[in-house]
C-alpha positions as protocol buffer text, in pm:
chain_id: "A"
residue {
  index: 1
  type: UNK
  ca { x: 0 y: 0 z: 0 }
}
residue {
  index: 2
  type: UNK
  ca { x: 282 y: 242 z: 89 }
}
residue {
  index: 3
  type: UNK
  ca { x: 428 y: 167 z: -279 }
}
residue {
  index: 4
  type: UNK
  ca { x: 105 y: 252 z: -390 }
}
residue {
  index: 5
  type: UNK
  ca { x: 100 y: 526 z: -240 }
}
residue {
  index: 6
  type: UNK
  ca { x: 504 y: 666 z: -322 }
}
residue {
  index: 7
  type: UNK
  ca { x: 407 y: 559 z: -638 }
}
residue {
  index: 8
  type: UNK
  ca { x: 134 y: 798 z: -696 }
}
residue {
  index: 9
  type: UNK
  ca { x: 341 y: 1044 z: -566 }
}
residue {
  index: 10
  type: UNK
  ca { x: 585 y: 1068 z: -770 }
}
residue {
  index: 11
  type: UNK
  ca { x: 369 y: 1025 z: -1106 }
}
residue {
  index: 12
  type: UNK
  ca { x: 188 y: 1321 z: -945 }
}
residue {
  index: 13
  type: UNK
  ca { x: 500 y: 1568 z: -901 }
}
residue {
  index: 14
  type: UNK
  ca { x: 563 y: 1458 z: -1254 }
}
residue {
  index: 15
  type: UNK
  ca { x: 326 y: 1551 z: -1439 }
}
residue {
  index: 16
  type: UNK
  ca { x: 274 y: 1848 z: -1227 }
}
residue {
  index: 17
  type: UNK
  ca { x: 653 y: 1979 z: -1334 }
}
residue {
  index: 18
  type: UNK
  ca { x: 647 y: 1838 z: -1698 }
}
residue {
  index: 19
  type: UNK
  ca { x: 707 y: 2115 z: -1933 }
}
residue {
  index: 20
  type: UNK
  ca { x: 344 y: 2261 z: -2111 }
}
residue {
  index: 21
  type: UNK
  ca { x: 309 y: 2230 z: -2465 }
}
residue {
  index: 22
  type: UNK
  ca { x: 59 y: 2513 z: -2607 }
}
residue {
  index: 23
  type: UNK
  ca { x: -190 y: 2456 z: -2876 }
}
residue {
  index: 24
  type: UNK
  ca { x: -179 y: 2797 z: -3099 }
}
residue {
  index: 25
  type: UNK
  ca { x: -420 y: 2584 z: -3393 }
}
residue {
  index: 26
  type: UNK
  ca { x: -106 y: 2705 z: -3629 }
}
residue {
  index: 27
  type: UNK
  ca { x: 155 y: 2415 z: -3588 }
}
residue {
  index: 28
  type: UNK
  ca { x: -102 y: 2218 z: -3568 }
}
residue {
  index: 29
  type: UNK
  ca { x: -263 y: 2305 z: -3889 }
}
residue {
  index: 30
  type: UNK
  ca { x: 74 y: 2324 z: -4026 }
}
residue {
  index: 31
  type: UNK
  ca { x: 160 y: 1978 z: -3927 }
}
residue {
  index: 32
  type: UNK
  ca { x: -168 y: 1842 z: -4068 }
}
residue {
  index: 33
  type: UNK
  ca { x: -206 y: 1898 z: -4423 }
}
residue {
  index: 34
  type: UNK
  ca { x: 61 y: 2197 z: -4518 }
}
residue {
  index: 35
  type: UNK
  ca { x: 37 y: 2088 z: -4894 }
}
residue {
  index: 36
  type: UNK
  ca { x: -353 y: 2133 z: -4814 }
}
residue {
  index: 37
  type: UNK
  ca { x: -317 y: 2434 z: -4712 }
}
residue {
  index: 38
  type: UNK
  ca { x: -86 y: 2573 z: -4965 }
}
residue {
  index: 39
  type: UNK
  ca { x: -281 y: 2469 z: -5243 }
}
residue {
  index: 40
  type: UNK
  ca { x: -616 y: 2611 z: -5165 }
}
residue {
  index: 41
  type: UNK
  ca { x: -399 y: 2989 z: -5064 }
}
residue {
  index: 42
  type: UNK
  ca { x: -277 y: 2916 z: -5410 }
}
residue {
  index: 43
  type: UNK
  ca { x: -611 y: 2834 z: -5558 }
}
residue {
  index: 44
  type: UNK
  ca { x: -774 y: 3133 z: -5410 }
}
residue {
  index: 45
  type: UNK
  ca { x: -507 y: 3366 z: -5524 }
}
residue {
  index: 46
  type: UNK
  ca { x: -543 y: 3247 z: -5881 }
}
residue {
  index: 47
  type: UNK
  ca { x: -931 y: 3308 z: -5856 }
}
residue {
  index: 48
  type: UNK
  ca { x: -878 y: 3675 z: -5702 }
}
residue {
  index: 49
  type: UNK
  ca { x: -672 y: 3775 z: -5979 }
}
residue {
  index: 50
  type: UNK
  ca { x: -844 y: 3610 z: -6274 }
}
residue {
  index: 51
  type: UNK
  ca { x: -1190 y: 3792 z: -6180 }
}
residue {
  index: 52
  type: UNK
  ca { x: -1038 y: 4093 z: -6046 }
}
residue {
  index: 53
  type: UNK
  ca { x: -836 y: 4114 z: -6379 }
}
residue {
  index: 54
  type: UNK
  ca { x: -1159 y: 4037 z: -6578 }
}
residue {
  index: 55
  type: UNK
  ca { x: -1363 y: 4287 z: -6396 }
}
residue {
  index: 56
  type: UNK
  ca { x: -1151 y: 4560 z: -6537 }
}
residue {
  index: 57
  type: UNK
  ca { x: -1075 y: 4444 z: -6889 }
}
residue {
  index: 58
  type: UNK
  ca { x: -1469 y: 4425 z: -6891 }
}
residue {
  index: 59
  type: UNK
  ca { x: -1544 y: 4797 z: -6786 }
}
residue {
  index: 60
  type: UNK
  ca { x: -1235 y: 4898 z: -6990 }
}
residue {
  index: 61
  type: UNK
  ca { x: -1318 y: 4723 z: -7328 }
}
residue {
  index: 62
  type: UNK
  ca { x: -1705 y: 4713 z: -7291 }
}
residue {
  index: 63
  type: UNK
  ca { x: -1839 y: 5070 z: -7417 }
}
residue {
  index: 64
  type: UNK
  ca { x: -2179 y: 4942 z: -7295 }
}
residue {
  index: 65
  type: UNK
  ca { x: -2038 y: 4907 z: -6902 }
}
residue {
  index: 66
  type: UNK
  ca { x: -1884 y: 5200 z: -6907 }
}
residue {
  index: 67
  type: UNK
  ca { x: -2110 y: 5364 z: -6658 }
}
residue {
  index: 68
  type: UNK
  ca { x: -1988 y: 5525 z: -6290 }
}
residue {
  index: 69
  type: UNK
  ca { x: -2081 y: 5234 z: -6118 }
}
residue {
  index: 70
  type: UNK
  ca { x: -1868 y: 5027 z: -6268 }
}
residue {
  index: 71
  type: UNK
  ca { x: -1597 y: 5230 z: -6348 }
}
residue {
  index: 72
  type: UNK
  ca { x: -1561 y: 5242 z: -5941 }
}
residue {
  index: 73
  type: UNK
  ca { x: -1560 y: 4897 z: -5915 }
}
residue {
  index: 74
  type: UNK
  ca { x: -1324 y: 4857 z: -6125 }
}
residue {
  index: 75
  type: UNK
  ca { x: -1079 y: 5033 z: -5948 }
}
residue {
  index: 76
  type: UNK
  ca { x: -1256 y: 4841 z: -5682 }
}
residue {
  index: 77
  type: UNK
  ca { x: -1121 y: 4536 z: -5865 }
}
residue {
  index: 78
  type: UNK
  ca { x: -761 y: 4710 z: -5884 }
}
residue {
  index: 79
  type: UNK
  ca { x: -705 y: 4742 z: -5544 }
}
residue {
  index: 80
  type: UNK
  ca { x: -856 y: 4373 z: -5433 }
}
residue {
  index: 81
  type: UNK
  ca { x: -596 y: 4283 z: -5726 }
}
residue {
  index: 82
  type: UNK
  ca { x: -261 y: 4429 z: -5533 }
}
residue {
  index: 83
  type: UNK
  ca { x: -379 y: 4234 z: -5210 }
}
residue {
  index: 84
  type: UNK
  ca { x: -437 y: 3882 z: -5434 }
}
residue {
  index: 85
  type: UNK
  ca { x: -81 y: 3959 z: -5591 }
}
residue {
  index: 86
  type: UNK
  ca { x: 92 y: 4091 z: -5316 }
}
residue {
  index: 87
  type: UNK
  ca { x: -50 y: 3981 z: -5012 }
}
residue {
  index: 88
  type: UNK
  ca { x: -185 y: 3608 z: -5009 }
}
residue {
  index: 89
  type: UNK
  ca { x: 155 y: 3429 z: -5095 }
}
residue {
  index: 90
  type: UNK
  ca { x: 342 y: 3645 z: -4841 }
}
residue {
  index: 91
  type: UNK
  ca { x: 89 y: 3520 z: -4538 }
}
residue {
  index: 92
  type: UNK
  ca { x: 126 y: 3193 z: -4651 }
}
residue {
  index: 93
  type: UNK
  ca { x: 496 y: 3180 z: -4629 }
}
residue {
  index: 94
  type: UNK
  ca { x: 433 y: 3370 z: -4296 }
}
residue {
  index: 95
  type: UNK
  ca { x: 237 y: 3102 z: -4195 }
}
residue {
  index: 96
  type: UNK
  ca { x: 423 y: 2812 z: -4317 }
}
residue {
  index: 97
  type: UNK
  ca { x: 810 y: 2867 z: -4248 }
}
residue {
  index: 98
  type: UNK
  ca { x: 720 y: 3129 z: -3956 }
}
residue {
  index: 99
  type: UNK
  ca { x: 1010 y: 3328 z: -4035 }
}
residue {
  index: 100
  type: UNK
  ca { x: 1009 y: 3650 z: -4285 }
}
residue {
  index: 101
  type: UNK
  ca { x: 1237 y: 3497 z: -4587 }
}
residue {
  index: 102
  type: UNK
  ca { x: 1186 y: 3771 z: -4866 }
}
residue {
  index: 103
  type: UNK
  ca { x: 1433 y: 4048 z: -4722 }
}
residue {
  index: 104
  type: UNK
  ca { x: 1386 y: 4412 z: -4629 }
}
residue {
  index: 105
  type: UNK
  ca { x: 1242 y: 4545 z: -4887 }
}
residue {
  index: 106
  type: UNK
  ca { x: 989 y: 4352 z: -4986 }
}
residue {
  index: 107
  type: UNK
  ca { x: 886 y: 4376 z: -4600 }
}
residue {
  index: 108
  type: UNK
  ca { x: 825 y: 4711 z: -4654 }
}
residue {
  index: 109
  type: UNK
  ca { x: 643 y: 4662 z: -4998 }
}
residue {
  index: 110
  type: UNK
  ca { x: 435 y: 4425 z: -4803 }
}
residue {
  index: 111
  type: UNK
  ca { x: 290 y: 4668 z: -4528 }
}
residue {
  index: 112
  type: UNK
  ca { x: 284 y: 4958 z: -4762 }
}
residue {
  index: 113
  type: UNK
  ca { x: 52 y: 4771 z: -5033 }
}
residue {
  index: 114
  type: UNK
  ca { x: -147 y: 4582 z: -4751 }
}
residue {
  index: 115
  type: UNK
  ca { x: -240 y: 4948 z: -4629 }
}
residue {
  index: 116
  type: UNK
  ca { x: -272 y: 5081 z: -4977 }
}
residue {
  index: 117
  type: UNK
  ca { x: -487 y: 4796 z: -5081 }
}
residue {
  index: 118
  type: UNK
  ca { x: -724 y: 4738 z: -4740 }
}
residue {
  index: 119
  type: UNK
  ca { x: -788 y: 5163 z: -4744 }
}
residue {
  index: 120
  type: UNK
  ca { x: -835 y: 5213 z: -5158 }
}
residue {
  index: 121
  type: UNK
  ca { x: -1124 y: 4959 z: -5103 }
}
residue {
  index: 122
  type: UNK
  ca { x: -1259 y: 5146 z: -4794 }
}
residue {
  index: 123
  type: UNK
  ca { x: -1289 y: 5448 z: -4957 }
}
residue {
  index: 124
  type: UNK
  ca { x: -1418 y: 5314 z: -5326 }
}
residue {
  index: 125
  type: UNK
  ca { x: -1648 y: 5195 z: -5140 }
}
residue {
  index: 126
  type: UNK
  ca { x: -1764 y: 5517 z: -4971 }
}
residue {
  index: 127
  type: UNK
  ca { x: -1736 y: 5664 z: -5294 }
}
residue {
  index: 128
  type: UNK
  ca { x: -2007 y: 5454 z: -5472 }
}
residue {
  index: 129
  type: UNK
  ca { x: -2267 y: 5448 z: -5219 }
}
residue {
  index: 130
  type: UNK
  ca { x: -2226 y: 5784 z: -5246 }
}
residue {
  index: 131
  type: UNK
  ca { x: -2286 y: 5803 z: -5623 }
}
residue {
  index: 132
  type: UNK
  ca { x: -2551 y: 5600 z: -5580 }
}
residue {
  index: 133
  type: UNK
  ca { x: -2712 y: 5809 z: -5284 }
}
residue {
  index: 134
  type: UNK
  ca { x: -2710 y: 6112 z: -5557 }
}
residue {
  index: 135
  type: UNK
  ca { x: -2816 y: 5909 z: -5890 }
}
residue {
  index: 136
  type: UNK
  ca { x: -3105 y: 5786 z: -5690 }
}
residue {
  index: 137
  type: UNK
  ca { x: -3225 y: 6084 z: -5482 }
}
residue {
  index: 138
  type: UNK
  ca { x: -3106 y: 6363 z: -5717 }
}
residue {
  index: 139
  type: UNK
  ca { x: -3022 y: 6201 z: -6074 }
}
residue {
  index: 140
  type: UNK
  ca { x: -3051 y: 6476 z: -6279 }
}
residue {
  index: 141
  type: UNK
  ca { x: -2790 y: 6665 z: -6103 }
}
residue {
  index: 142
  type: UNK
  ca { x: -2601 y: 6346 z: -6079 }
}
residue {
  index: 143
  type: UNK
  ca { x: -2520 y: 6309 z: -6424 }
}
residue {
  index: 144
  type: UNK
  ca { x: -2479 y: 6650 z: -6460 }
}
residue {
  index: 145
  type: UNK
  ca { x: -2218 y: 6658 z: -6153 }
}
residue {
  index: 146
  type: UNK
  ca { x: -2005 y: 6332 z: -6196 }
}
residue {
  index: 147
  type: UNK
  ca { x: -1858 y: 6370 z: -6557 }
}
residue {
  index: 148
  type: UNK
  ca { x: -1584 y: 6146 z: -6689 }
}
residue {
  index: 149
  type: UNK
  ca { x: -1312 y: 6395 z: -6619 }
}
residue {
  index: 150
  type: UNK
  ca { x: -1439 y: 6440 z: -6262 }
}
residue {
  index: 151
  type: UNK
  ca { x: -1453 y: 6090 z: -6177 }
}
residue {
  index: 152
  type: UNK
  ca { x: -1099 y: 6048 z: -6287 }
}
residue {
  index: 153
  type: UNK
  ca { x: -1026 y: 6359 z: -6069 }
}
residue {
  index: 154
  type: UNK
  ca { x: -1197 y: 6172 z: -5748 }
}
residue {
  index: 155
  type: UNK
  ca { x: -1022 y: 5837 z: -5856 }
}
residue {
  index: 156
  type: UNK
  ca { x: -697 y: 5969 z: -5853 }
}
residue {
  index: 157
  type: UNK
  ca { x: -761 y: 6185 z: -5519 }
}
residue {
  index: 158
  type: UNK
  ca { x: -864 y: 5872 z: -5354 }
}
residue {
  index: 159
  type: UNK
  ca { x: -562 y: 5669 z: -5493 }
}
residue {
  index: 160
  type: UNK
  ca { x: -318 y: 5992 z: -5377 }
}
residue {
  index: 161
  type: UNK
  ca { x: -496 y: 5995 z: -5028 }
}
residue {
  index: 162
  type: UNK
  ca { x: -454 y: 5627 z: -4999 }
}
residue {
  index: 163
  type: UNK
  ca { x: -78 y: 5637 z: -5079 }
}
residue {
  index: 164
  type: UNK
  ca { x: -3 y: 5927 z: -4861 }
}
residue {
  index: 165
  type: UNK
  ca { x: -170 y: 5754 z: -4592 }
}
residue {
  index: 166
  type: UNK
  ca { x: 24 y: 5440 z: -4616 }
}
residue {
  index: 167
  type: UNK
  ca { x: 383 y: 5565 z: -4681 }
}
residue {
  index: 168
  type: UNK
  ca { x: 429 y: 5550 z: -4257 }
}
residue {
  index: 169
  type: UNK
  ca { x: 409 y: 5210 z: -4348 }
}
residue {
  index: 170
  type: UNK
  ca { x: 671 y: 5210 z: -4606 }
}
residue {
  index: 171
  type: UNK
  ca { x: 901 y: 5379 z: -4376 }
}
residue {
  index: 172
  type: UNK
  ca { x: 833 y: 5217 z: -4001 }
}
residue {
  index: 173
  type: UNK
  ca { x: 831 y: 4880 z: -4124 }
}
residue {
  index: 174
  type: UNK
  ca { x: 1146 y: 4644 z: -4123 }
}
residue {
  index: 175
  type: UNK
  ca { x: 1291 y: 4254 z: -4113 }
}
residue {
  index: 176
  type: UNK
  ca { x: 1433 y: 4230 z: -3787 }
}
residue {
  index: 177
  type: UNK
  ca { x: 1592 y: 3934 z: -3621 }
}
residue {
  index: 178
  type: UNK
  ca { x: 1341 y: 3768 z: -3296 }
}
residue {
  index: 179
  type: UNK
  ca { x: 1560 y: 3518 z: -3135 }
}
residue {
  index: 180
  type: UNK
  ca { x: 1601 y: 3262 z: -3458 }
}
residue {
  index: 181
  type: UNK
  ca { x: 1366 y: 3409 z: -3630 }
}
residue {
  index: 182
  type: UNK
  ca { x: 1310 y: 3732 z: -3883 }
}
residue {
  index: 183
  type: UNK
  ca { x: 966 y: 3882 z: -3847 }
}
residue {
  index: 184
  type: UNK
  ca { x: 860 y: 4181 z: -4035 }
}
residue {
  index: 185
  type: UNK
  ca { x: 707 y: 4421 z: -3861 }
}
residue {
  index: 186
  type: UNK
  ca { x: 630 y: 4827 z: -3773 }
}
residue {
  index: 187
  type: UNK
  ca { x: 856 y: 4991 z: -3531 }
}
residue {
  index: 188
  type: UNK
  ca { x: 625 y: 5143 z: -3372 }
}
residue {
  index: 189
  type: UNK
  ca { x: 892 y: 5247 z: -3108 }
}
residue {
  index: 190
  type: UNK
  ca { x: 941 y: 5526 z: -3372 }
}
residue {
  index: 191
  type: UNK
  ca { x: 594 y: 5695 z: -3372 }
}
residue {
  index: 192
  type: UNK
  ca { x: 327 y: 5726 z: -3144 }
}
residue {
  index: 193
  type: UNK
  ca { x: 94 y: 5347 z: -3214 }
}
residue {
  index: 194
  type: UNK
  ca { x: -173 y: 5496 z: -2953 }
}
residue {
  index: 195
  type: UNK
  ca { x: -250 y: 5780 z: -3198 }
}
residue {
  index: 196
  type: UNK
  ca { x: -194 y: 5617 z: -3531 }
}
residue {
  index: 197
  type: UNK
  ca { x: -438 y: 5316 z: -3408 }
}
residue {
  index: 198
  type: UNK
  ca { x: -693 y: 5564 z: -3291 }
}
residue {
  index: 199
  type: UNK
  ca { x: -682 y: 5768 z: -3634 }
}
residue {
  index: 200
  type: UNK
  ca { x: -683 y: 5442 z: -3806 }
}
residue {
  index: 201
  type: UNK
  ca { x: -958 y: 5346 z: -3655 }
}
residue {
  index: 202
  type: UNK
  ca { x: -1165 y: 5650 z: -3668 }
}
residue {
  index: 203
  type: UNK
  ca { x: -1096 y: 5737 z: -4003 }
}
residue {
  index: 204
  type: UNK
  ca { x: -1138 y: 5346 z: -4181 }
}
residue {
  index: 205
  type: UNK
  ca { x: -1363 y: 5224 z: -3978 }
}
residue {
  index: 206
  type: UNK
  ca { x: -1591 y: 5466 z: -3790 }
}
residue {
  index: 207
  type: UNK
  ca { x: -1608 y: 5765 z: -4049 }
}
residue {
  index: 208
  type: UNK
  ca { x: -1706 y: 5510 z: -4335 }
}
residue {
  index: 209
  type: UNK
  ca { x: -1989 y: 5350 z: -4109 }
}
residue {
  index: 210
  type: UNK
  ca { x: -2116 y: 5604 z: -4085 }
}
residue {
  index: 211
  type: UNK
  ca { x: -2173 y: 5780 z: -4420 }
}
residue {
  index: 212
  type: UNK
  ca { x: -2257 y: 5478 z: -4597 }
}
residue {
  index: 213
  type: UNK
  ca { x: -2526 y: 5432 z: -4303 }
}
residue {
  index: 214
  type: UNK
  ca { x: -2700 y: 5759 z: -4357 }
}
residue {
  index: 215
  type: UNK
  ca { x: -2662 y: 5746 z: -4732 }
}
residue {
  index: 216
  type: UNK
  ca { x: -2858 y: 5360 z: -4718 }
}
residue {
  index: 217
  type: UNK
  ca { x: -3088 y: 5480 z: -4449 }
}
residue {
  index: 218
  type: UNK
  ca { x: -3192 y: 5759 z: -4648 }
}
residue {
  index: 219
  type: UNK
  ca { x: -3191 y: 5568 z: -4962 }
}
residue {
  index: 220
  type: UNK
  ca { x: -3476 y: 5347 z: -4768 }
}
residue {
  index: 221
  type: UNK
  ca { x: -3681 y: 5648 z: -4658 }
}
residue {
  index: 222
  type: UNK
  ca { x: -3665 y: 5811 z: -4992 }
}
residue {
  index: 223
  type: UNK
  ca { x: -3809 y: 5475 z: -5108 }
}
residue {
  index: 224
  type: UNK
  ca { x: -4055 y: 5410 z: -4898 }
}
residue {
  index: 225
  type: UNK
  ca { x: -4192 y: 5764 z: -4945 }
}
residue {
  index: 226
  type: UNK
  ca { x: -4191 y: 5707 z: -5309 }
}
residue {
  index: 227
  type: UNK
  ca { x: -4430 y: 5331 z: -5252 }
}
residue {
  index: 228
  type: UNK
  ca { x: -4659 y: 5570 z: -4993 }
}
residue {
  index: 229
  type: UNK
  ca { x: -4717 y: 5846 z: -5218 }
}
residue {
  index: 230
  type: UNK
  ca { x: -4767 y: 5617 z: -5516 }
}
residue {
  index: 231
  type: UNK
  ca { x: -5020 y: 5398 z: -5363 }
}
């Protein structure tokens, strides 16, 4: 019984001093099925840039689908593009080797078109619910407003805004050795990161919500006033 008991003991103190192995789901996944897993990135990075590409020899070729809508989203299409071509194959190698391989450089080219790309779209997207607020509610003045020369004008202030925005990006970020590792990241010991997340978040996130709410919500009422009068 003592043996037993000296026994239990000691398993007891042993497991309770063995070293803890923690789960993150990402060596796991990456011990399962990494061909898997670097196929379908692949897959889906080949799909982003066929459509994206075909969205915008479409609008550019088509005279017929030449209209504001889709010229937006077709600069819509441009900047999903840079994150299918630049973007997808970099997080996978992040994810597979888990170690930056590609130099410094292309670490900044990485978190300067990952900015670029993610805000372009933001704003597009502002942009045409926007257009749309004005060709429905007011489109007579609409047409009259957005010519083709003025579009490009608000294209290429959204690009210039976008690119102005995310040249901290180009600048702050770096390869830098993490023990055995290289990880590319901001050094965000050179600017303020309380501010610059605040702004980022108030300008990308907040600021659109809440345009593009009014503009639908007002798009609704118009409508239903329009179904009220008529009947």
């Amino acid at each position: 019984m003592k043996c037993r008991v000296k026994l239990a003991s000691s398993v007891d103190q042993k497991q309770r001093f063995a070293p803890l192995s923690v789960d993150t789901g990402r060596s796991h996944s990456k011990k399962c099925s990494p061909r898997s897993f670097w196929s379908s990135r692949k897959t889906l990075s080949k799909a982003k840039v066929k459509r994206n590409l075909l969205v915008i020899l479409v609008v550019m070729l088509s005279r017929r689908l030449r209209s504001i809508t889709n010229f937006f989203l077709a600069n819509l299409a441009g900047a999903d593009l840079c994150v299918a071509l630049f973007c997808i194959y970099q997080n996978l190698l992040i994810y597979m080797i888990d170690s930056w391989i590609l130099g410094n450089f292309l670490c900044k080219m990485y978190m300067f078109i990952q900015s670029l790309s993610n805000t372009a779209s933001i704003f597009i997207l502002v942009v045409i619910c926007t257009e749309r607020y004005f060709a429905i509610l007011y489109p007579i003045k609409c047409k009259q407003i957005l010519t083709a020369n003025r579009l490009k004008i608000i294209i290429c202030i959204v690009w210039t805004l976008c690119v102005l925005y995310s040249i901290p990006k180009l600048i702050f970020a770096s390869a830098i050795l993490n023990g055995n590792e290289t990880v590319c990241i901001l050094n965000r010991q050179l600017y303020n990161s309380k501010w610059f997340d605040m702004i980022h978040f108030g300008l990308f996130y907040v600021v659109p919500l809440g345009v593009m709410s009014t503009k639908i919500e007002l798009v609704f009422s118009f409508e239903n006033m329009k179904r009220s009068v008529s009947k």
